[in-house]
Amino acid sequence: MEMTVREIVAACGGKLLCGDPDTMVTSVVTDSRKVTDGSLFVPLKGEKADAHTFLHAAFASGAAAALTQEHMRMEAEEAWIAVDSTQLALQQIAAAYRQRFSIPVVGITGSAGKTTTKEMTALALSAGYKVMKTGGNHNSQIGLPLMMFQFSWEHEAAVVEMGISDFGEMARLAQVAEPKYAVMTNLGITHIGQLKTQGNILREKLHITDRFTQGSVLFLNGDDPMLAGLRGKTGYETVFYGRLPWCDFRAEGITVQEETTAFRCLAPGSESVEVTLPVLGMHHVLDALAALAVAERLGVPLKRAAAALRDYRPLAMRQQIYHVNEVAVIDDSYNSSPGAAKSSLSVLAGFRAGRRVAVLADMLELGEYSRQAHFEVGVCAAENGVDILLTVGQEAKAVAEGARSVRAGIDCRVLDNNYQAAEELKSFLSPGDAVLVKGSRGMHTEEIVRALL
């Protein structure tokens, strides 16, 4: 990226306290440890820490400029820019930079599956475009703006993940990214503790369309009852994907073999195409359908897009499968929600050689729905044939209750922390077993996986 200090000041409505307005900025960072020559350092103020304390360290590391919401006067050679809010200014600068590019931008949101759908969509589009995509899951009020600065003139399309946890957040993200196309993967109860109802979650996520223009398209999962209810009601061209007969892009003939999932994609006005994914799970079929629908709309031939999906590989801690001493370890430890946990349990159910073991930790930010949501995940575990269930954390105790409500004799082991879970697993796992590890980000269940590898 390249922006002058003058352009940055204009974008965020700030005041240049000192320094040369023609100074060139070549990167934007919020972590002073990542500052390089030419960086704009954006110090964010949080509940526990204030990065303004690192301003001088950032300049010592080569920063060309910095924002500040705590200084009204400054004398220095470097550029100091005063703003009311460094976070808001970051978003405004990112929006200004993104507007330099007229390439198609695809926004991905939903209660679960955003990152996988983003990865698959970028992969499918790569069969016809040079694609910029969100790194990891940088989808937040801070992460998404930082991704905008990754746009370059070589890119022909972009796929960006857009996640929210509270009111007003999607509207701000839409102002920054300005997606012309958007995918909504599903509507669950993730972050319902803050957003209160599923209706609120849906309304907030639909703000992803705030900057839609003529020709924009909204892609929705037709298998999701709440999203299916939007048929004919969005006000925009809407393409549905799923397994139901009325969906525009439909999966048929789904088969699972070893560690691959195959299906036939039927698309409007074109021949069907065979798709093979090197991962397990029905949810991956839906993610791939979304990717194919977007690619087809943007002019990528379906056969080429489907062929590209053969190269999909899950990101770290997202259903990566390791084989350790003939035990299959399914590392799905990055995060969890009720819908995602149930999808992961269906993947575990596909392992038939030995015992199926599930380690399920607390799912966070569910508010008053927490106990019922955990209970229902336990029911799902029992119905999917889990042989041994380990729960970790206070909330997850309800998972064991749910499992016992279906199968009173199921082997449930209620544990307090990751260390106990890891030691318990090591005491009984044997060749042929498959073990799933899943929990919310704050539970750090990757510690369990590391102990097994």
Coordinates of N, CA, C and O in Angstrom, one line a residue, residues 103-249:
I103 N -12.4 -3.7 -8.0 CA -12.5 -5.1 -8.2 C -13.7 -5.7 -7.4 O -14.1 -5.1 -6.5
P104 N -14.3 -6.8 -7.9 CA -15.4 -7.4 -7.1 C -15.0 -7.9 -5.8 O -14.0 -8.6 -5.7
V105 N -15.7 -7.5 -4.7 CA -15.4 -7.9 -3.4 C -16.5 -8.8 -2.9 O -17.7 -8.4 -2.9
V106 N -16.2 -10.0 -2.3 CA -17.2 -10.9 -1.8 C -17.0 -10.9 -0.3 O -16.0 -11.2 0.2
G107 N -18.1 -10.6 0.4 CA -18.1 -10.7 1.9 C -18.7 -12.0 2.4 O -19.7 -12.4 1.8
I108 N -18.1 -12.6 3.4 CA -18.6 -13.8 3.9 C -18.9 -13.6 5.4 O -18.1 -13.2 6.2
T109 N -20.2 -14.0 5.7 CA -20.6 -13.9 7.1 C -21.5 -15.1 7.5 O -21.8 -16.0 6.6
G110 N -21.9 -15.2 8.7 CA -22.7 -16.4 9.2 C -22.3 -16.7 10.6 O -21.3 -16.2 11.1
S111 N -23.1 -17.6 11.2 CA -22.8 -18.0 12.6 C -21.7 -19.0 12.7 O -21.0 -19.1 13.8
A112 N -21.4 -19.7 11.7 CA -20.4 -20.8 11.7 C -20.0 -21.0 10.2 O -20.7 -20.7 9.3
G113 N -18.8 -21.5 10.0 CA -18.3 -21.8 8.7 C -17.8 -20.7 7.9 O -17.5 -20.9 6.7
K114 N -17.6 -19.5 8.4 CA -17.2 -18.4 7.7 C -15.8 -18.6 7.1 O -15.6 -18.3 5.9
T115 N -14.9 -19.0 7.9 CA -13.5 -19.1 7.4 C -13.3 -20.2 6.4 O -12.7 -20.0 5.3
T116 N -14.0 -21.3 6.5 CA -13.9 -22.4 5.5 C -14.5 -21.9 4.2 O -14.0 -22.1 3.1
T117 N -15.7 -21.3 4.3 CA -16.3 -20.8 3.1 C -15.5 -19.7 2.4 O -15.4 -19.7 1.2
K118 N -14.9 -18.9 3.2 CA -14.0 -17.9 2.6 C -12.8 -18.5 1.9 O -12.5 -18.1 0.8
E119 N -12.2 -19.5 2.5 CA -11.1 -20.2 1.9 C -11.5 -20.9 0.6 O -10.8 -20.9 -0.4
M120 N -12.7 -21.6 0.6 CA -13.2 -22.3 -0.6 C -13.6 -21.3 -1.7 O -13.3 -21.6 -2.9
T121 N -14.2 -20.2 -1.3 CA -14.6 -19.3 -2.3 C -13.4 -18.6 -3.0 O -13.4 -18.5 -4.2
A122 N -12.4 -18.3 -2.2 CA -11.1 -17.8 -2.8 C -10.5 -18.8 -3.7 O -10.0 -18.4 -4.8
L123 N -10.5 -20.0 -3.3 CA -9.9 -21.1 -4.1 C -10.7 -21.3 -5.4 O -10.0 -21.4 -6.5
A124 N -12.0 -21.3 -5.4 CA -12.8 -21.5 -6.6 C -12.6 -20.3 -7.5 O -12.5 -20.5 -8.7
L125 N -12.5 -19.1 -7.0 CA -12.3 -17.9 -7.8 C -10.9 -17.8 -8.4 O -10.7 -17.3 -9.5
S126 N -10.0 -18.5 -7.7 CA -8.6 -18.5 -8.2 C -8.5 -19.2 -9.5 O -7.4 -19.0 -10.2
A127 N -9.5 -20.0 -9.9 CA -9.5 -20.6 -11.2 C -9.7 -19.6 -12.4 O -9.5 -19.9 -13.5
G128 N -10.0 -18.4 -12.0 CA -10.2 -17.3 -13.0 C -9.7 -16.0 -12.7 O -9.6 -15.1 -13.5
Y129 N -9.3 -15.8 -11.4 CA -8.9 -14.5 -11.0 C -7.6 -14.6 -10.1 O -7.4 -15.6 -9.5
K130 N -6.9 -13.4 -10.0 CA -5.9 -13.3 -9.0 C -6.6 -12.7 -7.7 O -7.1 -11.6 -7.8
V131 N -6.7 -13.5 -6.7 CA -7.6 -13.2 -5.6 C -6.8 -12.8 -4.3 O -5.8 -13.4 -3.9
M132 N -7.3 -11.7 -3.7 CA -6.9 -11.4 -2.3 C -7.9 -11.9 -1.4 O -9.1 -11.8 -1.6
K133 N -7.5 -12.5 -0.3 CA -8.4 -13.1 0.7 C -8.0 -12.7 2.1 O -6.8 -12.4 2.4
T134 N -8.9 -12.7 3.0 CA -8.7 -12.4 4.4 C -7.7 -13.4 4.9 O -7.8 -14.6 4.7
G135 N -6.6 -13.0 5.6 CA -5.7 -13.9 6.2 C -6.3 -14.5 7.5 O -6.8 -13.7 8.3
G136 N -6.1 -15.8 7.7 CA -6.7 -16.4 8.9 C -8.2 -16.1 9.0 O -9.0 -16.4 8.1
N137 N -8.6 -15.5 10.2 CA -10.0 -15.1 10.3 C -10.0 -13.7 10.8 O -10.8 -13.3 11.7
H138 N -9.2 -12.8 10.2 CA -9.2 -11.4 10.5 C -10.5 -10.7 10.0 O -10.5 -10.1 9.0
N139 N -11.5 -10.9 10.8 CA -12.9 -10.5 10.3 C -13.5 -9.5 11.2 O -14.7 -9.2 11.0
S140 N -12.8 -8.9 12.2 CA -13.4 -8.1 13.2 C -13.3 -6.6 12.9 O -12.9 -6.2 11.8
Q141 N -13.7 -5.8 13.8 CA -13.7 -4.3 13.7 C -12.3 -3.8 13.5 O -12.1 -2.7 12.9
I142 N -11.3 -4.6 13.9 CA -9.9 -4.2 13.7 C -9.3 -5.1 12.6 O -8.6 -4.5 11.7
G143 N -9.6 -6.4 12.6 CA -8.9 -7.3 11.7 C -9.3 -7.0 10.2 O -8.5 -7.0 9.3
L144 N -10.6 -6.7 10.0 CA -11.0 -6.5 8.6 C -10.5 -5.2 8.0 O -10.0 -5.2 6.9
P145 N -10.5 -4.1 8.7 CA -9.8 -2.9 8.2 C -8.3 -3.1 7.8 O -7.9 -2.7 6.8
L146 N -7.6 -3.9 8.7 CA -6.2 -4.2 8.4 C -6.1 -5.0 7.1 O -5.1 -4.8 6.3
M147 N -7.1 -5.8 6.8 CA -7.0 -6.6 5.6 C -7.2 -5.7 4.3 O -6.7 -6.1 3.2
M148 N -7.9 -4.6 4.4 CA -8.1 -3.7 3.3 C -6.7 -3.2 2.7 O -6.6 -3.0 1.5
F149 N -5.7 -3.1 3.6 CA -4.5 -2.6 3.2 C -3.6 -3.6 2.4 O -2.5 -3.3 2.0
Q150 N -4.2 -4.8 2.3 CA -3.5 -5.9 1.6 C -3.9 -5.8 0.1 O -3.4 -6.6 -0.7
F151 N -4.9 -5.0 -0.2 CA -5.3 -4.8 -1.6 C -4.1 -4.3 -2.4 O -3.4 -3.4 -1.9
S152 N -3.9 -4.8 -3.6 CA -2.9 -4.3 -4.5 C -3.4 -4.3 -5.9 O -4.4 -4.9 -6.2
W153 N -2.7 -3.6 -6.8 CA -3.1 -3.5 -8.2 C -3.1 -4.8 -8.9 O -3.7 -4.9 -10.0
E154 N -2.4 -5.8 -8.4 CA -2.4 -7.1 -9.1 C -3.7 -7.9 -8.8 O -4.0 -8.9 -9.6
H155 N -4.4 -7.6 -7.8 CA -5.6 -8.3 -7.5 C -6.8 -8.0 -8.4 O -7.0 -6.9 -8.8
E156 N -7.5 -9.1 -8.8 CA -8.7 -9.0 -9.7 C -10.0 -9.2 -9.0 O -11.0 -9.0 -9.5
A157 N -9.9 -9.8 -7.7 CA -11.1 -10.0 -6.9 C -10.6 -10.2 -5.5 O -9.5 -10.4 -5.2
A158 N -11.6 -10.0 -4.5 CA -11.2 -10.2 -3.1 C -12.3 -10.9 -2.4 O -13.5 -10.8 -2.7
V159 N -12.0 -11.7 -1.4 CA -12.9 -12.4 -0.6 C -12.6 -12.1 0.9 O -11.4 -12.4 1.3
V160 N -13.5 -11.5 1.6 CA -13.2 -11.0 2.9 C -14.2 -11.6 3.9 O -15.4 -11.6 3.6
E161 N -13.7 -12.0 5.0 CA -14.6 -12.6 6.1 C -15.1 -11.4 7.0 O -14.3 -10.5 7.3
M162 N -16.3 -11.5 7.4 CA -16.9 -10.4 8.1 C -17.7 -10.9 9.3 O -18.8 -11.5 9.2
G163 N -17.1 -10.8 10.5 CA -17.7 -11.4 11.7 C -18.2 -10.3 12.7 O -17.6 -9.2 12.8
I164 N -19.3 -10.5 13.4 CA -19.8 -9.6 14.4 C -20.1 -10.2 15.7 O -20.3 -11.5 15.7
S165 N -20.2 -9.5 16.7 CA -20.6 -10.0 18.0 C -21.6 -9.0 18.7 O -22.0 -9.4 19.8
D166 N -21.9 -7.9 18.1 CA -22.7 -6.9 18.8 C -23.4 -6.0 17.8 O -23.1 -6.0 16.6
F167 N -24.4 -5.3 18.3 CA -25.2 -4.4 17.4 C -24.3 -3.3 16.7 O -23.3 -2.8 17.3
G168 N -24.6 -3.0 15.5 CA -23.9 -2.0 14.7 C -22.6 -2.3 14.1 O -22.1 -1.6 13.3
E169 N -22.1 -3.5 14.4 CA -20.7 -3.9 13.9 C -20.7 -4.2 12.4 O -19.8 -3.8 11.7
M170 N -21.7 -4.9 11.9 CA -21.7 -5.2 10.5 C -21.9 -4.0 9.6 O -21.3 -3.9 8.6
A171 N -22.7 -3.1 10.1 CA -22.9 -1.8 9.3 C -21.5 -1.1 9.1 O -21.2 -0.6 8.0
R172 N -20.7 -1.1 10.2 CA -19.4 -0.5 10.1 C -18.5 -1.3 9.2 O -17.7 -0.7 8.4
L173 N -18.5 -2.6 9.3 CA -17.7 -3.4 8.4 C -18.1 -3.2 6.9 O -17.2 -3.2 6.0
A174 N -19.4 -3.1 6.7 CA -19.8 -2.9 5.3 C -19.4 -1.6 4.7 O -19.0 -1.5 3.5
Q175 N -19.3 -0.6 5.6 CA -18.8 0.7 5.1 C -17.3 0.6 4.7 O -16.8 1.3 3.8
V176 N -16.6 -0.3 5.4 CA -15.2 -0.4 5.2 C -14.9 -1.3 3.9 O -14.2 -0.9 3.0
A177 N -15.5 -2.4 3.8 CA -15.2 -3.4 2.8 C -16.0 -3.2 1.5 O -15.6 -3.6 0.4
E178 N -17.2 -2.6 1.6 CA -18.1 -2.4 0.5 C -18.2 -3.6 -0.4 O -18.0 -3.6 -1.6
P179 N -18.7 -4.8 0.1 CA -18.8 -6.0 -0.7 C -19.9 -5.8 -1.7 O -21.0 -5.3 -1.4
K180 N -19.7 -6.2 -3.0 CA -20.7 -6.2 -4.0 C -21.5 -7.5 -4.0 O -22.6 -7.6 -4.4
Y181 N -20.8 -8.6 -3.5 CA -21.4 -9.9 -3.3 C -21.3 -10.3 -1.9 O -20.3 -9.9 -1.2
A182 N -22.2 -11.1 -1.4 CA -22.2 -11.5 0.0 C -22.7 -12.9 0.2 O -23.7 -13.3 -0.5
V183 N -22.1 -13.7 1.1 CA -22.5 -15.0 1.4 C -22.9 -15.1 2.9 O -22.1 -14.6 3.7
M184 N -24.1 -15.7 3.2 CA -24.4 -15.9 4.6 C -24.5 -17.4 4.7 O -25.4 -18.1 4.1
T185 N -23.6 -18.0 5.6 CA -23.5 -19.4 5.6 C -24.6 -20.1 6.4 O -25.1 -21.2 6.1
N186 N -25.1 -19.5 7.5 CA -26.1 -20.1 8.4 C -26.5 -19.1 9.5 O -25.8 -18.0 9.6
L187 N -27.5 -19.4 10.2 CA -28.0 -18.5 11.3 C -28.1 -19.3 12.5 O -29.1 -20.0 12.7
G188 N -27.2 -19.2 13.5 CA -27.2 -20.0 14.7 C -27.4 -19.1 15.9 O -28.1 -18.0 15.8
I189 N -26.9 -19.4 17.0 CA -27.0 -18.6 18.2 C -25.7 -18.1 18.8 O -25.6 -17.7 19.9
T190 N -24.6 -18.1 17.9 CA -23.4 -17.6 18.3 C -23.5 -16.1 18.6 O -24.2 -15.4 17.9
H191 N -23.0 -15.7 19.8 CA -23.0 -14.3 20.2 C -24.5 -13.8 20.6 O -24.7 -12.7 20.8
I192 N -25.3 -14.8 20.9 CA -26.7 -14.5 21.2 C -26.7 -13.8 22.6 O -27.7 -13.1 23.0
G193 N -25.7 -14.0 23.4 CA -25.6 -13.4 24.7 C -25.6 -11.9 24.6 O -26.2 -11.2 25.4
Q194 N -25.0 -11.3 23.5 CA -25.0 -9.9 23.3 C -26.2 -9.5 22.4 O -26.8 -8.4 22.6
L195 N -26.5 -10.3 21.4 CA -27.6 -9.9 20.4 C -29.0 -10.3 20.8 O -29.9 -9.9 20.1
K196 N -29.1 -11.1 21.8 CA -30.4 -11.5 22.5 C -31.3 -12.4 21.8 O -31.8 -13.3 22.4
T197 N -31.5 -12.3 20.4 CA -32.4 -13.2 19.7 C -31.8 -13.5 18.4 O -31.0 -12.7 17.8
Q198 N -32.3 -14.6 17.8 CA -31.8 -15.0 16.4 C -32.3 -13.9 15.4 O -31.6 -13.7 14.4
G199 N -33.5 -13.4 15.7 CA -34.0 -12.3 14.8 C -33.0 -11.1 14.7 O -32.8 -10.6 13.7
N200 N -32.5 -10.8 15.9 CA -31.5 -9.7 15.9 C -30.3 -10.0 15.2 O -29.7 -9.2 14.5
I201 N -29.8 -11.3 15.4 CA -28.6 -11.8 14.7 C -28.8 -11.6 13.2 O -27.9 -11.1 12.5
L202 N -29.9 -12.1 12.7 CA -30.2 -12.0 11.2 C -30.2 -10.6 10.7 O -29.6 -10.3 9.7
R203 N -30.9 -9.7 11.5 CA -31.0 -8.3 11.0 C -29.6 -7.7 11.0 O -29.3 -6.9 10.1
E204 N -28.8 -8.0 12.0 CA -27.5 -7.4 12.0 C -26.6 -7.9 10.9 O -25.9 -7.1 10.3
K205 N -26.7 -9.2 10.7 CA -25.8 -9.7 9.6 C -26.3 -9.2 8.2 O -25.4 -9.1 7.3
L206 N -27.6 -9.0 8.1 CA -28.0 -8.5 6.8 C -27.5 -7.1 6.4 O -27.6 -6.7 5.3
H207 N -26.9 -6.4 7.4 CA -26.3 -5.1 7.1 C -25.1 -5.3 6.2 O -24.5 -4.3 5.7
I208 N -24.7 -6.6 5.9 CA -23.6 -6.8 5.0 C -24.0 -6.3 3.6 O -23.1 -6.1 2.7
T209 N -25.3 -6.1 3.4 CA -25.8 -5.6 2.1 C -25.9 -4.1 2.0 O -26.3 -3.5 1.0
D210 N -25.4 -3.4 3.0 CA -25.6 -1.9 3.1 C -25.0 -1.2 1.9 O -25.6 -0.1 1.6
R211 N -24.0 -1.7 1.4 CA -23.3 -1.0 0.2 C -23.5 -1.7 -1.1 O -22.8 -1.5 -2.0
F212 N -24.6 -2.5 -1.1 CA -24.9 -3.2 -2.4 C -25.3 -2.1 -3.4 O -25.8 -1.1 -3.2
T213 N -25.0 -2.5 -4.7 CA -25.3 -1.6 -5.8 C -26.0 -2.4 -6.9 O -26.2 -3.6 -6.7
Q214 N -26.3 -1.8 -8.0 CA -26.9 -2.6 -9.1 C -26.0 -3.7 -9.5 O -24.8 -3.6 -9.7
G215 N -26.6 -4.9 -9.6 CA -25.8 -6.1 -10.0 C -25.3 -6.9 -8.8 O -24.7 -8.0 -8.9
S216 N -25.5 -6.4 -7.6 CA -25.1 -7.1 -6.4 C -25.9 -8.4 -6.2 O -27.1 -8.4 -6.6
V217 N -25.3 -9.4 -5.6 CA -26.0 -10.7 -5.3 C -25.7 -11.1 -3.9 O -24.6 -11.1 -3.4
L218 N -26.8 -11.6 -3.3 CA -26.7 -12.2 -1.9 C -26.9 -13.7 -2.1 O -27.8 -14.2 -2.6
F219 N -25.9 -14.5 -1.5 CA -25.9 -15.9 -1.6 C -26.3 -16.5 -0.2 O -25.6 -16.2 0.8
L220 N -27.3 -17.3 -0.2 CA -27.9 -17.8 1.1 C -28.0 -19.3 1.1 O -28.3 -19.9 0.1
N221 N -27.7 -19.9 2.3 CA -27.8 -21.3 2.5 C -29.3 -21.7 2.7 O -29.9 -21.4 3.7
G222 N -29.8 -22.3 1.6 CA -31.3 -22.7 1.6 C -31.6 -23.8 2.6 O -32.8 -23.9 3.0
D223 N -30.6 -24.5 3.1 CA -30.9 -25.5 4.1 C -31.1 -24.9 5.5 O -31.6 -25.6 6.4
D224 N -30.8 -23.7 5.7 CA -31.0 -23.0 7.0 C -32.4 -22.4 7.0 O -32.8 -21.6 6.2
P225 N -33.2 -22.9 8.0 CA -34.7 -22.4 8.0 C -34.8 -20.9 8.0 O -35.7 -20.4 7.3
M226 N -34.0 -20.2 8.8 CA -34.2 -18.8 8.9 C -33.8 -18.1 7.6 O -34.4 -17.1 7.1
L227 N -32.7 -18.6 7.0 CA -32.3 -18.0 5.7 C -33.3 -18.3 4.6 O -33.5 -17.5 3.7
A228 N -33.8 -19.6 4.6 CA -34.8 -20.0 3.6 C -36.0 -19.1 3.7 O -36.7 -18.8 2.6
G229 N -36.3 -18.6 4.9 CA -37.5 -17.7 5.0 C -37.3 -16.3 4.4 O -38.3 -15.6 4.3
L230 N -36.1 -16.1 3.9 CA -35.9 -14.8 3.2 C -36.2 -14.8 1.7 O -36.0 -13.8 1.0
R231 N -36.7 -15.9 1.2 CA -37.0 -16.1 -0.2 C -38.0 -15.0 -0.6 O -39.0 -14.8 -0.1
G232 N -37.6 -14.2 -1.6 CA -38.4 -13.1 -2.2 C -38.5 -11.9 -1.3 O -39.3 -11.0 -1.5
K233 N -37.7 -11.8 -0.2 CA -37.9 -10.7 0.8 C -36.6 -9.8 0.9 O -36.7 -8.9 1.7
T234 N -35.5 -10.1 0.3 CA -34.3 -9.4 0.5 C -34.2 -8.1 -0.2 O -33.5 -7.2 0.3
G235 N -34.9 -7.9 -1.3 CA -34.8 -6.7 -2.0 C -33.6 -6.7 -3.0 O -33.4 -5.7 -3.7
Y236 N -32.8 -7.8 -3.0 CA -31.7 -7.9 -3.9 C -31.8 -9.2 -4.6 O -32.5 -10.1 -4.2
E237 N -31.1 -9.4 -5.7 CA -31.0 -10.7 -6.3 C -30.4 -11.6 -5.3 O -29.4 -11.4 -4.7
T238 N -31.1 -12.8 -5.1 CA -30.6 -13.7 -4.1 C -30.5 -15.1 -4.7 O -31.4 -15.6 -5.5
V239 N -29.4 -15.7 -4.5 CA -29.1 -17.1 -5.0 C -29.0 -18.0 -3.8 O -28.3 -17.7 -2.8
F240 N -29.8 -19.1 -3.8 CA -29.8 -20.0 -2.7 C -29.0 -21.3 -3.1 O -29.1 -21.7 -4.2
Y241 N -28.3 -21.8 -2.1 CA -27.6 -23.1 -2.3 C -27.9 -24.0 -1.2 O -28.3 -23.6 -0.1
G242 N -27.9 -25.3 -1.5 CA -28.2 -26.3 -0.5 C -28.6 -27.7 -1.1 O -28.3 -27.9 -2.2
R243 N -29.3 -28.5 -0.3 CA -29.8 -29.8 -0.7 C -31.2 -29.8 -1.1 O -31.7 -30.8 -1.7
L244 N -32.0 -28.8 -0.8 CA -33.4 -28.8 -1.0 C -33.7 -28.6 -2.5 O -32.9 -27.9 -3.2
P245 N -34.7 -29.2 -3.1 CA -35.0 -29.2 -4.5 C -35.1 -27.8 -5.1 O -34.8 -27.6 -6.3
W246 N -35.6 -26.8 -4.3 CA -35.8 -25.5 -4.9 C -34.5 -24.6 -4.9 O -34.5 -23.5 -5.5
C247 N -33.4 -25.1 -4.3 CA -32.2 -24.3 -4.3 C -31.6 -24.1 -5.7 O -31.6 -25.1 -6.5
D248 N -31.0 -23.0 -6.0 CA -30.5 -22.7 -7.3 C -29.2 -23.6 -7.5 O -29.0 -24.1 -8.6
F249 N -28.4 -23.7 -6.5 CA -27.2 -24.6 -6.6 C -27.4 -25.7 -5.6 O -27.6 -25.4 -4.4

